[in-house]
Amino acid sequence: ALRDGNDMGGGFLVSIDTMKASVAECAVAEGAHIINDVSAATHDDGMAGVARQSGAGLVLMHMLGLPGTMQNDPRYENVVEEVFEYLCSRIDALIADGLEQESLAVDPGVGFGKSVEHNLLLLRQLRRLGQCGRPVVVGVSRKSFLGKLTGRGTGERLVSSVAAMLFAVEMGATIVRVHDVRESVDALRVVTALAGAGEN
């Protein structure tokens, strides 16, 4: 799939989603530009080395617990500050391990060990996470918290996904992950045009 994607021409970057250094190493060798690690490079000690040696970007995501149990009654004293402190600490640790600060981005991990209210609080306070000094990546598309808010199934969350994505961008998200690319781009173009409508 990576070979096929790179044969399509330039103009886009390929991201690989993995916690395993061996998978990431193979992926960047085949042309992946970004490693998205839901464990923030804590699951596999070799991940930092792969990112450092390859020069690939590395997205550090916050996740409470493990994938199989992370949604079992997640609790925080202050979800925004705890996620902020964790992500900043991971940045510091990886820079100390030899990675360039410019290669790193952070992701609050919407839906990864968070309740609906935790997700909403994080999205409202994305600018706080931006104070880590790195781009903020957000993925809200079709997430279960949108289903809980709207009562819609996974395949019926286009409107809520686009709405949440637009809000995330307004709150400071630099990069967004989406399933419905055309609709998301159209919405961003319209909102951007409206925001600048009074400037001329």
Short mmCIF file of C-alpha atoms in Angstrom, two decimals, residues 5-124:
data_model
loop_
_atom_site.label_atom_id
_atom_site.label_comp_id
_atom_site.label_asym_id
_atom_site.label_seq_id
_atom_site.Cartn_x
_atom_site.Cartn_y
_atom_site.Cartn_z
CA GLY A 5 0.64 5.51 -2.49
CA ASN A 6 4.08 6.86 -3.31
CA ASP A 7 3.52 6.02 -6.99
CA MET A 8 0.52 8.40 -7.05
CA GLY A 9 2.74 11.47 -7.19
CA GLY A 10 3.71 14.22 -4.77
CA GLY A 11 1.71 16.70 -2.80
CA PHE A 12 0.87 14.60 0.23
CA LEU A 13 2.51 12.93 3.20
CA VAL A 14 1.99 9.33 4.30
CA SER A 15 1.47 8.55 7.99
CA ILE A 16 1.78 5.11 9.58
CA ASP A 17 -0.15 4.28 12.75
CA THR A 18 1.85 1.89 14.94
CA MET A 19 3.36 1.40 18.39
CA LYS A 20 5.95 -1.07 17.07
CA ALA A 21 9.39 0.18 16.07
CA SER A 22 9.87 -2.68 13.60
CA VAL A 23 6.67 -1.77 11.75
CA ALA A 24 7.59 1.91 11.75
CA GLU A 25 11.07 1.11 10.43
CA CYS A 26 9.66 -0.89 7.52
CA ALA A 27 7.07 1.80 6.80
CA VAL A 28 9.53 4.69 6.63
CA ALA A 29 11.83 2.56 4.47
CA GLU A 30 8.91 2.25 2.03
CA GLY A 31 8.29 5.98 2.04
CA ALA A 32 6.16 6.87 5.08
CA HIS A 33 6.84 10.40 6.28
CA ILE A 34 5.15 10.40 9.70
CA ILE A 35 4.88 7.87 12.54
CA ASN A 36 1.73 8.13 14.64
CA ASP A 37 2.31 6.37 17.96
CA VAL A 38 -0.68 6.13 20.30
CA SER A 39 1.68 5.31 23.16
CA ALA A 40 3.77 8.48 22.63
CA ALA A 41 6.82 6.26 22.01
CA THR A 42 6.58 4.51 25.38
CA HIS A 43 5.43 1.07 24.21
CA ASP A 44 8.58 0.22 22.25
CA ASP A 45 11.98 1.54 23.32
CA GLY A 46 13.15 1.41 19.73
CA MET A 47 10.61 3.90 18.38
CA ALA A 48 12.65 7.00 19.20
CA GLY A 49 15.64 5.54 17.38
CA VAL A 50 13.59 4.81 14.26
CA ALA A 51 12.26 8.37 14.19
CA ARG A 52 15.69 9.84 14.86
CA GLN A 53 17.54 7.81 12.24
CA SER A 54 14.88 8.14 9.55
CA GLY A 55 14.04 11.79 10.09
CA ALA A 56 10.33 10.93 10.05
CA GLY A 57 7.88 13.07 11.95
CA LEU A 58 6.56 11.57 15.17
CA VAL A 59 3.09 12.23 16.58
CA LEU A 60 2.90 11.67 20.33
CA MET A 61 -0.58 10.74 21.50
CA HIS A 62 -1.95 10.59 25.03
CA MET A 63 -3.72 7.37 25.97
CA LEU A 64 -4.83 6.40 29.47
CA GLY A 65 -4.26 2.68 30.04
CA LEU A 66 -4.14 0.07 27.30
CA PRO A 67 -6.26 -0.17 24.12
CA GLY A 68 -8.29 -3.09 25.46
CA THR A 69 -9.23 -1.43 28.75
CA MET A 70 -8.74 2.30 28.21
CA GLN A 71 -12.47 3.08 28.18
CA ASN A 72 -13.20 1.27 31.44
CA ASP A 73 -14.17 4.21 33.67
CA PRO A 74 -11.29 6.61 32.84
CA ARG A 75 -10.64 9.12 35.62
CA TYR A 76 -8.59 12.30 35.96
CA GLU A 77 -8.21 15.03 38.54
CA ASN A 78 -7.80 17.59 35.75
CA VAL A 79 -7.82 16.03 32.31
CA VAL A 80 -6.50 19.06 30.44
CA GLU A 81 -3.54 19.66 32.75
CA GLU A 82 -2.70 15.96 33.05
CA VAL A 83 -2.68 15.50 29.27
CA PHE A 84 -0.70 18.74 28.84
CA GLU A 85 1.94 17.74 31.38
CA TYR A 86 2.24 14.24 29.93
CA LEU A 87 2.71 15.41 26.36
CA CYS A 88 5.22 18.09 27.35
CA SER A 89 7.18 15.51 29.34
CA ARG A 90 7.28 13.17 26.35
CA ILE A 91 8.57 15.97 24.14
CA ASP A 92 11.33 16.71 26.65
CA ALA A 93 12.26 13.02 26.94
CA LEU A 94 12.49 12.53 23.19
CA ILE A 95 14.51 15.69 22.64
CA ALA A 96 16.90 14.40 25.32
CA ASP A 97 17.03 11.16 23.31
CA GLY A 98 18.28 13.04 20.27
CA LEU A 99 15.13 13.85 18.31
CA GLU A 100 14.69 17.29 16.78
CA GLN A 101 11.90 19.30 18.36
CA GLU A 102 10.64 20.22 14.89
CA SER A 103 9.95 16.55 14.11
CA LEU A 104 7.40 16.20 16.95
CA ALA A 105 3.67 16.88 17.21
CA VAL A 106 1.18 16.15 19.98
CA ASP A 107 -2.28 14.58 20.02
CA PRO A 108 -4.63 14.71 23.03
CA GLY A 109 -5.99 11.28 22.12
CA VAL A 110 -9.69 12.01 21.82
CA GLY A 111 -11.49 8.77 22.65
CA PHE A 112 -8.41 7.04 24.04
CA GLY A 113 -9.12 6.62 27.72
CA LYS A 114 -11.53 9.54 27.96
CA SER A 115 -15.19 9.99 28.77
CA VAL A 116 -17.45 12.21 26.66
CA GLU A 117 -16.87 15.08 29.10
CA HIS A 118 -13.11 14.54 29.05
CA ASN A 119 -13.14 14.76 25.25
CA LEU A 120 -15.20 17.95 25.30
CA LEU A 121 -12.92 19.58 27.86
CA LEU A 122 -9.82 18.74 25.84
CA LEU A 123 -11.31 20.10 22.62
CA ARG A 124 -12.29 23.33 24.37
#
